[in-house]
Tab-separated table of C-alpha atoms and ligand atoms in Angstrom:
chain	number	residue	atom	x	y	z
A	1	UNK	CA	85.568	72.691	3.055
A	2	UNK	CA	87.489	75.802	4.108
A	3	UNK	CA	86.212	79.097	5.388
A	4	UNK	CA	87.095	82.391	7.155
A	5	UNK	CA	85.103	83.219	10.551
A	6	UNK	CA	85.661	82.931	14.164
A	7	UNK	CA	86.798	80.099	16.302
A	8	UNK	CA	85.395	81.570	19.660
A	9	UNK	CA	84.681	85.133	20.453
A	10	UNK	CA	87.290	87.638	19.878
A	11	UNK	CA	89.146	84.547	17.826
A	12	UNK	CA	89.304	84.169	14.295
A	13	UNK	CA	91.016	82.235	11.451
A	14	UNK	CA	90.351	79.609	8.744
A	15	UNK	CA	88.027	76.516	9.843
A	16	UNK	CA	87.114	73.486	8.289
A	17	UNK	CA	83.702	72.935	8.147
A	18	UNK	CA	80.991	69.985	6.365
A	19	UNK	CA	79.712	71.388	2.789
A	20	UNK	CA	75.989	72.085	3.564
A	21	UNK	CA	73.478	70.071	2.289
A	22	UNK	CA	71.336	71.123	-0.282
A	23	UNK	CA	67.525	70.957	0.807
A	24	UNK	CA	64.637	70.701	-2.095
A	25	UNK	CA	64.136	74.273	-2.315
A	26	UNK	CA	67.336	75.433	-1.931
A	27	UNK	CA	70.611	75.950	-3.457
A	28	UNK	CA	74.440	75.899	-2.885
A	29	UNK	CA	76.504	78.774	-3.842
A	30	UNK	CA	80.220	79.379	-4.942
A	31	UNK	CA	81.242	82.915	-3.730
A	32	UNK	CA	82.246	85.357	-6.555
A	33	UNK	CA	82.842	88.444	-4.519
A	34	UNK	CA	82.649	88.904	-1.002
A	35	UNK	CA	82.376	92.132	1.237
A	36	UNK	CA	83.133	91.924	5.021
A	37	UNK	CA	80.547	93.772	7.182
A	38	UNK	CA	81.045	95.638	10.647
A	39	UNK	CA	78.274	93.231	11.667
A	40	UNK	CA	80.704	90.349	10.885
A	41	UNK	CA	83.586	91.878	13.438
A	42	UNK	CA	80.887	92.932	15.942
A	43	UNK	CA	79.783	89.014	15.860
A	44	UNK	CA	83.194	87.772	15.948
A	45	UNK	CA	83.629	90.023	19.203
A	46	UNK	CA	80.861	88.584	20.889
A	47	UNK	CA	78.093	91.614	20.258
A	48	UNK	CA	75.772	89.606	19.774
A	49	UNK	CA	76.142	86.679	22.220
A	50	UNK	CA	78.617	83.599	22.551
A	51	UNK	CA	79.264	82.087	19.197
A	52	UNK	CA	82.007	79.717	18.022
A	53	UNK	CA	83.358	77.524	14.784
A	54	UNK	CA	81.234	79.459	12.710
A	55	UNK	CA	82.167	80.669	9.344
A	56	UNK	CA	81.382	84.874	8.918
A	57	UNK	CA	80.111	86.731	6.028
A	58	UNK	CA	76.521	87.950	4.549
A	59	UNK	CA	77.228	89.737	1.864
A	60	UNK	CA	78.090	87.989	-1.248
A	61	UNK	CA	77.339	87.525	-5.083
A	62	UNK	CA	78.295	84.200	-6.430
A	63	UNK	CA	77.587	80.840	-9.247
A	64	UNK	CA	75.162	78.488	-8.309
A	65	UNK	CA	76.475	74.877	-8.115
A	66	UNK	CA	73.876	72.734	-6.839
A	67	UNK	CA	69.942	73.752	-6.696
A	68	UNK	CA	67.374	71.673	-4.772
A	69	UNK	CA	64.966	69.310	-6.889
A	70	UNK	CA	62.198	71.679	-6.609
A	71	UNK	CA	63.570	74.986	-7.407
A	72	UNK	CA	62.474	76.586	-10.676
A	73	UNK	CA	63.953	79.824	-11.355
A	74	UNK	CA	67.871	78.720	-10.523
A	75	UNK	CA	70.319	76.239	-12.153
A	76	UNK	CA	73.840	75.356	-11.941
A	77	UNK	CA	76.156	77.877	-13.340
A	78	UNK	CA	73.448	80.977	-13.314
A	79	UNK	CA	75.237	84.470	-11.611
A	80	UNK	CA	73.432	85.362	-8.495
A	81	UNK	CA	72.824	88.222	-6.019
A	82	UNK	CA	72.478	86.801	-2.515
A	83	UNK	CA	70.120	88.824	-0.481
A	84	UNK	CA	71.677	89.097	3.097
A	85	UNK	CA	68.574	88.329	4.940
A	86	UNK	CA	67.105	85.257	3.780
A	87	UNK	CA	63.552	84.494	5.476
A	88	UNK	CA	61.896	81.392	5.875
A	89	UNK	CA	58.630	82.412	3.639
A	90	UNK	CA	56.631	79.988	4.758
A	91	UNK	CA	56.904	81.064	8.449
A	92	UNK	CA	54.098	82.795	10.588
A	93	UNK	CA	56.567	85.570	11.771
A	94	UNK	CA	56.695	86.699	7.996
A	95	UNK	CA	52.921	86.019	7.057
A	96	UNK	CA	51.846	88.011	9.994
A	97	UNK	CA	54.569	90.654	11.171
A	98	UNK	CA	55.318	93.952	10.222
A	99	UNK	CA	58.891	93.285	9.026
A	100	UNK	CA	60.063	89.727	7.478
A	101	UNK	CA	63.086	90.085	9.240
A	102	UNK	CA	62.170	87.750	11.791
A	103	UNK	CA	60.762	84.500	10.350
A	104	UNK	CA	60.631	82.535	13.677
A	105	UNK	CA	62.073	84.999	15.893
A	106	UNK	CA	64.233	87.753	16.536
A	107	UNK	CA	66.598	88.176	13.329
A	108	UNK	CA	65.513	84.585	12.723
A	109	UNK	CA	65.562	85.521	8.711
A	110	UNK	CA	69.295	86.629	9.472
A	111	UNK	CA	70.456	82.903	8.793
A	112	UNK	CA	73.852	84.035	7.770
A	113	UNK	CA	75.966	84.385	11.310
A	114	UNK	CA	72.415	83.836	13.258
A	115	UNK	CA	71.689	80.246	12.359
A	116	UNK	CA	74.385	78.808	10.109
A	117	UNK	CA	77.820	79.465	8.085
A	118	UNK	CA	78.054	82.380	6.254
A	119	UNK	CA	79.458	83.195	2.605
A	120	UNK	CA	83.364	83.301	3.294
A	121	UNK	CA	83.203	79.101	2.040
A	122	UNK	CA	84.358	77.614	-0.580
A	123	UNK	CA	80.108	77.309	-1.308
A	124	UNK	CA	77.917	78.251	1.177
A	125	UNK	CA	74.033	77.310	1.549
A	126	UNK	CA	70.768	79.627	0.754
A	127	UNK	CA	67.135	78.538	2.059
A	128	UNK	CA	64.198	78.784	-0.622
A	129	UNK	CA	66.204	79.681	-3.324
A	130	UNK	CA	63.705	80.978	-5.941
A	131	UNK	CA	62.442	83.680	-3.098
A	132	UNK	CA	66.075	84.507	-1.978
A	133	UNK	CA	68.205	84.786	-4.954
A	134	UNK	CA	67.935	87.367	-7.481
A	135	UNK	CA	69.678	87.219	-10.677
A	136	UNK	CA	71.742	89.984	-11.876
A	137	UNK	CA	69.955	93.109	-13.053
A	138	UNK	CA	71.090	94.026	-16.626
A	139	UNK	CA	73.423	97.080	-16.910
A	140	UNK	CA	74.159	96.723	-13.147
A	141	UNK	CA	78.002	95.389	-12.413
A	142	UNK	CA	78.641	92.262	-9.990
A	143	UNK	CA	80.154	94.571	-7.627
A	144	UNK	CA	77.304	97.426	-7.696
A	145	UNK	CA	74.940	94.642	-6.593
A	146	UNK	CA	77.171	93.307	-3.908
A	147	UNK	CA	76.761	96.321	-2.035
A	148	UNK	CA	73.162	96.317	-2.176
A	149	UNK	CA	72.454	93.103	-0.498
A	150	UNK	CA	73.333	94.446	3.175
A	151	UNK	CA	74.425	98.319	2.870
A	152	UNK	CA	71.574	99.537	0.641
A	153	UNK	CA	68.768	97.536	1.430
A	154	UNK	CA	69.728	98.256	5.537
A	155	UNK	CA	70.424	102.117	4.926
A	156	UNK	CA	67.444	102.945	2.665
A	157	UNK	CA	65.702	100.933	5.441
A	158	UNK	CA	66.625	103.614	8.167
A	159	UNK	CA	64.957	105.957	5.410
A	160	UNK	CA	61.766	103.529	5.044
A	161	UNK	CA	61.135	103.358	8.789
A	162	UNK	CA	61.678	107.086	9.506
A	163	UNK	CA	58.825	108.101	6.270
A	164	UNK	CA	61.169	111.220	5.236
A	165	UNK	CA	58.748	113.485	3.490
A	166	UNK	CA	59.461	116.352	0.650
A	167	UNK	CA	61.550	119.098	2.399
A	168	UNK	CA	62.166	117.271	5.774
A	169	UNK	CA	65.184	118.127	8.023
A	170	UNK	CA	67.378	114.981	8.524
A	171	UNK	CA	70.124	113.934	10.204
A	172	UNK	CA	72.114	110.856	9.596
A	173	UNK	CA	74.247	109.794	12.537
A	174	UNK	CA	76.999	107.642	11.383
A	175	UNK	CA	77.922	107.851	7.921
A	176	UNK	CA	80.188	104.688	7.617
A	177	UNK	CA	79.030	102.433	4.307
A	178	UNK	CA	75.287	101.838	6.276
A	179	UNK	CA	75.064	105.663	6.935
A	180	UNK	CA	75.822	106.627	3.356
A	181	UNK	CA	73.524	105.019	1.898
A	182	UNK	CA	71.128	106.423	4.161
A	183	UNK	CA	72.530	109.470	3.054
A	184	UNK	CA	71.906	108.334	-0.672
A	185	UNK	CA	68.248	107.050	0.366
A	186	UNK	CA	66.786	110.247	2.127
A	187	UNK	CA	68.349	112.359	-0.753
A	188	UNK	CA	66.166	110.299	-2.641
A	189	UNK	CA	63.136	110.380	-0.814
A	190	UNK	CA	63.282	114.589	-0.941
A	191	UNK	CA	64.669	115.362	1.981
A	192	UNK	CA	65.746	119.483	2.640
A	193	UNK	CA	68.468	120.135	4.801
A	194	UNK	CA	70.602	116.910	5.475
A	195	UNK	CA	73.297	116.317	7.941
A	196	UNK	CA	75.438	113.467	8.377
A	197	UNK	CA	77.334	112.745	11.300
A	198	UNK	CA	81.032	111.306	11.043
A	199	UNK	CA	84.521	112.247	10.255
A	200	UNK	CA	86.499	109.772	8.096
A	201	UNK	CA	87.299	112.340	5.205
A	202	UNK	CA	86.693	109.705	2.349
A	203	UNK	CA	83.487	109.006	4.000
A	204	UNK	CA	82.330	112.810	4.309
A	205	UNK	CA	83.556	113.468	0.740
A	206	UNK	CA	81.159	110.879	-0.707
A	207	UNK	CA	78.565	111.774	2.157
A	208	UNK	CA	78.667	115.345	0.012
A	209	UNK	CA	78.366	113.295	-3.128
A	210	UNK	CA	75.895	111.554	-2.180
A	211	UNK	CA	73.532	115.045	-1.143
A	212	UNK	CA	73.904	115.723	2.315
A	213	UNK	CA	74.156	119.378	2.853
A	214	UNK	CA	76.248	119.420	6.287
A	215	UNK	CA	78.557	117.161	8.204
A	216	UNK	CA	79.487	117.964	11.400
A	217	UNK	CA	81.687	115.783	13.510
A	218	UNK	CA	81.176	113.949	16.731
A	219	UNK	CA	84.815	115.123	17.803
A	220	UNK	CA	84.145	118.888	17.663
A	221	UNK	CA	81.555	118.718	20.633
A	222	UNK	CA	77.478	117.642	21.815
A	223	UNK	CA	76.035	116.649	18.064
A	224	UNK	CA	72.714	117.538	19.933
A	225	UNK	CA	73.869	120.688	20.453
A	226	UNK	CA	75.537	121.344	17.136
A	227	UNK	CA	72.069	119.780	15.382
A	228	UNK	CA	70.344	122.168	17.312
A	229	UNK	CA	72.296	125.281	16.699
A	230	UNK	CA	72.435	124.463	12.790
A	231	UNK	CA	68.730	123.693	12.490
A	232	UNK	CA	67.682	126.427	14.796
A	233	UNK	CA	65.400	123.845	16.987
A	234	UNK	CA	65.994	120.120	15.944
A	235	UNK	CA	65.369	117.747	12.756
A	236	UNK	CA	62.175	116.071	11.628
A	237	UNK	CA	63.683	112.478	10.598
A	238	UNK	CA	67.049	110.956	12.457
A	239	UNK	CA	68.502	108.268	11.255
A	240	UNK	CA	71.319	105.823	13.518
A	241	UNK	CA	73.724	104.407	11.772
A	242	UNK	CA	76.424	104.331	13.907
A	243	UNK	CA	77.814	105.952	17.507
A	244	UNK	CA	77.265	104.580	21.316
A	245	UNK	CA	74.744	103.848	23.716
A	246	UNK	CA	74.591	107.135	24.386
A	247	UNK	CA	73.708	107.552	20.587
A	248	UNK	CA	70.206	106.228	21.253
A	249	UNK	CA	69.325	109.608	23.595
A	250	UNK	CA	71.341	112.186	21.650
A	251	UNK	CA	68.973	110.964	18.663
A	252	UNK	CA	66.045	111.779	20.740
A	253	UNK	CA	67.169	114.933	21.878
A	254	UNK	CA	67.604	116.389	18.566
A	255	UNK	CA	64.501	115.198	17.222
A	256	UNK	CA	61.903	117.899	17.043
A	257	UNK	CA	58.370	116.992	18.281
A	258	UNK	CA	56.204	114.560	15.954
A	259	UNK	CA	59.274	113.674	14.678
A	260	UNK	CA	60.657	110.124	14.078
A	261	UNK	CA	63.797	108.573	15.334
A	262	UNK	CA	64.606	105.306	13.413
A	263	UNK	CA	67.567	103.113	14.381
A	264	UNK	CA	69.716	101.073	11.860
A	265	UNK	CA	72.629	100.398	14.342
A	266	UNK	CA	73.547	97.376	15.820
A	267	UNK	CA	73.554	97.990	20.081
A	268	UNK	CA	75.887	95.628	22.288
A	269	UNK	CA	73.800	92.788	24.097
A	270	UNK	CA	75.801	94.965	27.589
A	271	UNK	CA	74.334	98.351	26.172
A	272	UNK	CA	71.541	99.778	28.483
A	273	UNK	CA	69.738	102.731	26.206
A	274	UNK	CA	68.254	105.798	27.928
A	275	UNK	CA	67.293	109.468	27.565
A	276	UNK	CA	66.082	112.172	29.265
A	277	UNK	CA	62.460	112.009	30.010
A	278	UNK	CA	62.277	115.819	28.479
A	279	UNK	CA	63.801	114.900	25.315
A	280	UNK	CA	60.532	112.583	24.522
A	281	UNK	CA	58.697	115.441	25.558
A	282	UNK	CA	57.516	114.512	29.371
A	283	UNK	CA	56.810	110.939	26.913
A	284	UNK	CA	54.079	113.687	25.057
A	285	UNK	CA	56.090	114.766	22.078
A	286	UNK	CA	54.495	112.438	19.346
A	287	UNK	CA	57.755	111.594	18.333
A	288	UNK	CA	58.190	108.164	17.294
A	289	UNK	CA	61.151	105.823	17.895
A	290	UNK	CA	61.409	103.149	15.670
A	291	UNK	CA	64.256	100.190	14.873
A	292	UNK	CA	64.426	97.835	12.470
A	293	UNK	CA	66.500	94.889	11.034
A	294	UNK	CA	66.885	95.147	6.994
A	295	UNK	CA	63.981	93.380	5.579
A	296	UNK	CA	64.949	90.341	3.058
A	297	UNK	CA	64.509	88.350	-0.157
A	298	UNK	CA	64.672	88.723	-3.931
A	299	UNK	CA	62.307	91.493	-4.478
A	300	UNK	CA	63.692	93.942	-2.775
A	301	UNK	CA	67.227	93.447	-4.160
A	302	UNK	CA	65.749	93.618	-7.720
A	303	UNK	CA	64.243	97.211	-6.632
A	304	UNK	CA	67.266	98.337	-5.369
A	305	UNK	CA	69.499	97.163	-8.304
A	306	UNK	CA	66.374	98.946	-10.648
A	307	UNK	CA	67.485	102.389	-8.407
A	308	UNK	CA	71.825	101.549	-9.648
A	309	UNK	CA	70.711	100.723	-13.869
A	310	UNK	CA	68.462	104.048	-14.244
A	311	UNK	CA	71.307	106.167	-12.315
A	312	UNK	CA	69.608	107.047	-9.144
A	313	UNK	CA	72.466	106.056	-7.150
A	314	UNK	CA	76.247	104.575	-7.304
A	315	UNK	CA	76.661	102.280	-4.592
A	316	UNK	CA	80.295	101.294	-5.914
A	317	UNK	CA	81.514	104.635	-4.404
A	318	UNK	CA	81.059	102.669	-0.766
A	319	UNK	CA	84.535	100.444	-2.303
A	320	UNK	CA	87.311	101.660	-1.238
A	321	UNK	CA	89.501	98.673	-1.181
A	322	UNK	CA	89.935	95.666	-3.581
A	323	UNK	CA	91.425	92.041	-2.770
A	324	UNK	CA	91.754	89.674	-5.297
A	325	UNK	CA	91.939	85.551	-4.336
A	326	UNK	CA	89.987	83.170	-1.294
A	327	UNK	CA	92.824	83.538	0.718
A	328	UNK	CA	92.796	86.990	1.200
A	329	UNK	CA	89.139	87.250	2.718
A	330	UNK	CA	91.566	87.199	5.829
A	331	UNK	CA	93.206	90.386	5.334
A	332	UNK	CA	89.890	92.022	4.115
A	333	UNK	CA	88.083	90.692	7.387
A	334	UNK	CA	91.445	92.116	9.619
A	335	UNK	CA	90.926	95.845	7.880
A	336	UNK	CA	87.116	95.721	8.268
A	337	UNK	CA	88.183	94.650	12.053
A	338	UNK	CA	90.698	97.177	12.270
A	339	UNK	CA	88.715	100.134	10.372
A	340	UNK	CA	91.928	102.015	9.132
A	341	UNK	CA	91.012	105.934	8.815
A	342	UNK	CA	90.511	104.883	4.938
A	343	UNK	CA	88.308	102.387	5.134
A	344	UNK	CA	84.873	102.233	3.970
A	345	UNK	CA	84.127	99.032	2.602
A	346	UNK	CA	86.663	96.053	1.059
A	347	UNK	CA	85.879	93.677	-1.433
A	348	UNK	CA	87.295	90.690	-2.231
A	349	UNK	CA	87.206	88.939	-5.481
A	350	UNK	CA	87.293	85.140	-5.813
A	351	UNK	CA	89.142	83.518	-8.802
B	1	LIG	P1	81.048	102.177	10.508
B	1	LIG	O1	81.779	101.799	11.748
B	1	LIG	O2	81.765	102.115	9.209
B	1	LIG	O3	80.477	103.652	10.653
B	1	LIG	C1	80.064	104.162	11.886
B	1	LIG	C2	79.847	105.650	11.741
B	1	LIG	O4	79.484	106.171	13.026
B	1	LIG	C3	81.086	106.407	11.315
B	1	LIG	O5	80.721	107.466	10.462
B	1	LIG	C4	81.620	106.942	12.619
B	1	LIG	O6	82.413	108.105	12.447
B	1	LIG	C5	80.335	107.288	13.329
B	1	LIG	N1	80.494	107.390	14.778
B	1	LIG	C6	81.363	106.719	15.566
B	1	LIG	N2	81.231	107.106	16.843
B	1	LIG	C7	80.273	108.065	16.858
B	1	LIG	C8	79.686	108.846	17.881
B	1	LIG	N3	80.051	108.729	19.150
B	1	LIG	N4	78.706	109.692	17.530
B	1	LIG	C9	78.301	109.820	16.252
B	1	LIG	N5	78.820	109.112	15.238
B	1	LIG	C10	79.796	108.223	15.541
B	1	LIG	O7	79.765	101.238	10.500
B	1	LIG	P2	78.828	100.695	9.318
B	1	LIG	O8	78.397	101.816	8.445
B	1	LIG	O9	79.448	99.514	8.701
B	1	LIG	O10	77.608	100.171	10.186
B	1	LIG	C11	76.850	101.065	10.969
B	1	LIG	C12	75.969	100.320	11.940
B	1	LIG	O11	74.994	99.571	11.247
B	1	LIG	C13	76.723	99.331	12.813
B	1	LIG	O12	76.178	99.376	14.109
B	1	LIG	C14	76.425	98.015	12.187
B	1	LIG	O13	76.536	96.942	13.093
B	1	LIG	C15	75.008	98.243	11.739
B	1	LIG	N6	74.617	97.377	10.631
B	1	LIG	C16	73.364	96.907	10.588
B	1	LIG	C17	72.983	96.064	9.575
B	1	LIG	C18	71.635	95.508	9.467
B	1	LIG	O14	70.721	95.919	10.113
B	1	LIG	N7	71.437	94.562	8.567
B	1	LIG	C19	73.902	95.702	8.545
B	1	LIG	C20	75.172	96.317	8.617
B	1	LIG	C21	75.514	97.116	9.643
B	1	LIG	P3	83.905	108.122	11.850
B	1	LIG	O15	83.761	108.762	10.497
B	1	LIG	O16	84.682	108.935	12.806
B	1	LIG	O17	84.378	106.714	11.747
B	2	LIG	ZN1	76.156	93.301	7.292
């Protein structure tokens, strides 16, 4: 079968790959709409190690074709949601760790990219189907839930891990598609003041929308510095979404004590992160620094399409370009790699 990913790092095109083989609890699905991801370029630039002949793509709602003998809940021809985090339930990493993001080891529930082909196939394959697909939510639209499956479940993540509380100060650093919808998720979760950090003007229109109360951009000087004049010492809750190495420190510094720092953000395997020893407080400020990979499964994509049908939140804002055919996943996956000054997130649909 055909698919869109890279040939070696920094390489990419079509490939033709083996149709994966349906296990008993599994399934095979046809892609319906796709959405490239900046963690698809950063992969296909070698971010996150030496990959090759692998097809990209996470993010995907699609038809089933083919379920395993033992799944229940699926059949051929049912619409699906395809969480893009998949663990392997049955492994100790998810019965005993904090996060079931890593099933047998780091990002091991990232199968997607991490351990096989991804969704830009003609089908591609999901583990444990009845724990990893969700069916459409009623009242929600195909391309609503697509953007939960990676963009809302990672940035309301960001807002899990840094526990924003009624009236808290935040600051969301990065407000590409990830950061907006951390944007959308601490608004939610009552926060007061709330900055974002970015400067594509489509992106800090909807970062408005969306109820942050400031953006300031990285380009008009130190964001510690601006955080700290605006707030008048520092926020409670930071949120990464985005930035550099350097990123990683600036969040500390602008993080007042007992605060929490909590990191969404992909780093580059050559990144070193530091920060001042006085911006942790001498290492005594209380102030926790937390990351986290987007927890997976069913469950949580139901929840999050439950916060789209009762009007909490329109995720379809993050679209700001449409394809329409297979074929053009290429030109979809060379904007996302290109990130024109319009860009926030493509989608392609599949006839
Ligand atoms: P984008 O590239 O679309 O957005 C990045 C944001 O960071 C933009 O707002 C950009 O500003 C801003 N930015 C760039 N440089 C700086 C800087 N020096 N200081 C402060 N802000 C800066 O990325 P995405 O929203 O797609 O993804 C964000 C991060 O989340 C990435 O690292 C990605 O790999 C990661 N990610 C993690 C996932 C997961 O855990 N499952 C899933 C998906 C993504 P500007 O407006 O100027 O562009
Ligand atoms: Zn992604």
């Amino acid at each position: 079968m055909k698919g869109y990913g890279m040939i070696s790092v920094g390489k990419h095109g079509w490939l033709e790959k083996e149709r994966p083989v349906c296990g008993p609890l599994d399934a095979i699905i046809k892609p319906t709409i796709v959405a490239p991801c900046t963690s698809d370029t950063h992969t296909m630039h070698g971010g996150s190690g030496p990959k090759e002949n692998l097809i990209l793509g996470h993010e995907a709602v699609g038809t089933v074709v083919e379920v395993g003998v033992l799944v229940q809940k699926f059949k051929p021809g049912d619409f699906v949601v395809v969480p893009c985090v998949t663990p392997d339930w049955t492994a100790l990493g998810v019965q005993g760790g904090k996060s079931v993001a890593h099933d047998t080891r780091l990002f091991g529930s990232f199968k997607f990219l991490g351990s096989k082909d991804g969704v830009f196939g003609e089908v591609f394959h999901v583990n444990q189907a009845d724990a990893n697909l969700a069916a459409l939510t009623e009242g929600v639209s195909p391309e609503a839930a697509l953007m939960t499956v990676d963009m809302m479940s990672t940035g309301f993540h960001g807002v899990e891990m840094a526990e924003i509380g009624f009236g808290d100060t935040v600051v969301v650093i990065g407000i590409g598609p990830v950061g907006l919808m951390a944007v959308a998720g601490a608004a939610l979760r009552g926060a007061g003041r709330l900055i974002g950090i970015g400067t594509r003007p489509n992106c800090v229109k909807i970062a408005r929308e969306y109820g942050a109360t400031d953006v300031i951009s990285y380009k008009d000087g130190d964001i510690v510095q601006q955080v700290l004049d605006l707030t008048g010492g520092g926020a409670n809750k930071v949120i990464i979404a985005g930035g550099s190495q350097e990123t990683f420190g600036q969040a500390v510094s602008m993080t007042k004590e007992m605060g929490t720092i909590a990191n969404i953000s992909f780093f580059d395997v050559g990144h070193t992160l530091s920060m001042p020893a006085l911006a942790w407080g001498l290492g005594m400020a209380s102030k926790d620094i937390r990351g986290g990979f987007c927890p997976g499964g069913a469950l949580r994509i139901e929840k999050m399409m439950e916060l789209i049908k009762y009007g909490r939140v329109d995720t379809t804002k993050l679209i700001s370009h449409t394809f329409r055919g297979f074929e053009k996943i290429k030109d979809a996956f060379c904007l996302m790699d290109e990130k024109t000054p319009d860009l926030i997130k493509p989608v392609v649909y599949i006839d």
